Amino acid sequence: MPYFIDGEVRLTEPMAIIKYIAVKFGPESAIGATLDEKAEVEMMAHILSELTRQASLPCYMPGKNQQELGESLMHRMEPVVKMIEEKRDAKFLIGAEPTYADFMLFELCERV
């Protein structure tokens, strides 16, 4: 389990850690530039967090059918693919600037 310390702040939840880092050290746009973008970033972050958890399952379930787990993961990627298709002209997942959801997507791609 990750453990993050920044002065008096102590966090153990990965989503809280990445969001804290984005807010404290990133540009304002790291959590979304507008209210709509902030909502989309939050939604994608939660989807990506669940996908990352799903991608880790095969490590803990050696008896499970790896093909089925892979197909399940691909099916759960549909909201991410839909967002990318809808934002085809965007430079990043949500808009013109990177957000913490972009880093989560990169991490997920690295794992898979």
Coordinates of C-alpha atoms in Angstrom, one line a residue:
M1 CA 0.0 0.0 0.0
P2 CA 1.4 3.4 -0.9
Y3 CA 2.1 5.9 1.9
F4 CA 2.6 9.5 1.0
I5 CA 3.9 12.1 3.5
D6 CA 4.0 15.9 2.7
G7 CA 4.6 17.8 5.9
E8 CA 1.6 17.1 8.1
V9 CA -0.3 15.5 5.3
R10 CA -0.3 11.7 5.4
L11 CA -2.2 9.7 2.7
T12 CA -2.5 6.0 1.9
E13 CA -5.2 5.9 -0.8
P14 CA -3.7 6.0 -4.3
M15 CA -6.5 8.2 -5.8
A16 CA -6.1 10.7 -2.9
I17 CA -2.3 10.8 -3.4
I18 CA -2.4 11.4 -7.1
K19 CA -5.0 14.1 -6.8
Y20 CA -3.2 15.8 -4.0
I21 CA 0.0 15.8 -6.0
A22 CA -1.9 17.2 -9.1
V23 CA -3.5 20.0 -7.1
K24 CA -0.4 20.9 -5.1
F25 CA 2.4 20.6 -7.7
G26 CA 0.6 20.7 -11.1
P27 CA -0.9 23.6 -13.0
E28 CA -4.5 24.5 -12.2
S29 CA -5.6 22.5 -15.3
A30 CA -4.2 19.3 -13.8
I31 CA -7.6 18.6 -12.3
G32 CA -9.5 20.2 -15.3
A33 CA -9.7 23.8 -16.5
T34 CA -13.5 24.2 -16.3
L35 CA -16.2 22.7 -14.1
D36 CA -17.2 20.4 -17.0
E37 CA -13.6 19.3 -17.4
K38 CA -13.2 18.7 -13.7
A39 CA -16.2 16.5 -13.7
E40 CA -14.9 14.6 -16.7
V41 CA -11.5 14.2 -15.1
E42 CA -13.0 12.9 -11.9
M43 CA -15.2 10.4 -13.8
M44 CA -12.3 9.1 -15.9
A45 CA -10.0 8.9 -12.9
H46 CA -12.5 6.6 -11.1
I47 CA -13.0 4.5 -14.2
L48 CA -9.2 4.2 -14.7
S49 CA -8.7 3.4 -11.1
E50 CA -11.1 0.5 -11.4
L51 CA -9.5 -0.6 -14.6
T52 CA -6.1 -0.6 -13.0
R53 CA -7.5 -2.8 -10.2
Q54 CA -8.9 -5.2 -12.8
A55 CA -5.6 -5.3 -14.7
S56 CA -3.9 -6.3 -11.4
L57 CA -6.3 -9.2 -10.8
P58 CA -4.4 -11.8 -12.8
C59 CA -1.4 -11.4 -10.5
Y60 CA -3.5 -12.6 -7.6
M61 CA -5.7 -15.2 -9.4
P62 CA -3.3 -17.6 -11.1
G63 CA -6.1 -20.3 -11.5
K64 CA -8.4 -18.0 -13.4
N65 CA -8.7 -18.0 -17.1
Q66 CA -6.4 -15.2 -18.3
Q67 CA -8.3 -14.9 -21.6
E68 CA -11.6 -14.2 -19.8
L69 CA -9.9 -11.6 -17.5
G70 CA -8.4 -9.9 -20.6
E71 CA -11.7 -9.8 -22.4
S72 CA -13.5 -8.5 -19.3
L73 CA -10.8 -5.7 -19.1
M74 CA -11.2 -4.8 -22.7
H75 CA -15.0 -4.6 -22.3
R76 CA -14.6 -2.3 -19.3
M77 CA -12.3 0.0 -21.4
E78 CA -15.3 1.0 -23.5
P79 CA -16.0 4.3 -21.6
V80 CA -12.4 5.3 -22.0
V81 CA -12.4 4.5 -25.7
K82 CA -15.7 6.4 -26.1
M83 CA -14.2 9.5 -24.4
I84 CA -11.1 9.4 -26.6
E85 CA -13.3 9.2 -29.7
E86 CA -15.6 12.0 -28.5
K87 CA -12.5 14.2 -27.8
R88 CA -10.7 13.2 -31.0
D89 CA -9.4 16.7 -31.5
A90 CA -8.1 17.0 -27.9
K91 CA -4.4 16.8 -27.4
F92 CA -5.0 14.8 -24.1
L93 CA -7.7 12.6 -22.7
I94 CA -10.0 15.5 -21.5
G95 CA -8.7 18.6 -23.3
A96 CA -5.7 20.7 -24.4
E97 CA -3.7 20.2 -21.2
P98 CA -2.7 17.0 -19.4
T99 CA -4.6 16.1 -16.2
Y100 CA -4.0 13.5 -13.6
A101 CA -6.3 11.2 -15.5
D102 CA -3.9 11.2 -18.4
F103 CA -1.1 9.9 -16.1
M104 CA -3.5 7.3 -14.8
L105 CA -4.2 6.2 -18.3
F106 CA -0.5 6.0 -19.1
E107 CA 0.1 3.9 -16.0
L108 CA -2.7 1.5 -17.0
C109 CA -1.3 1.2 -20.5
E110 CA 2.1 0.4 -19.0
R111 CA 0.6 -2.4 -16.9
V112 CA -1.4 -4.0 -19.7

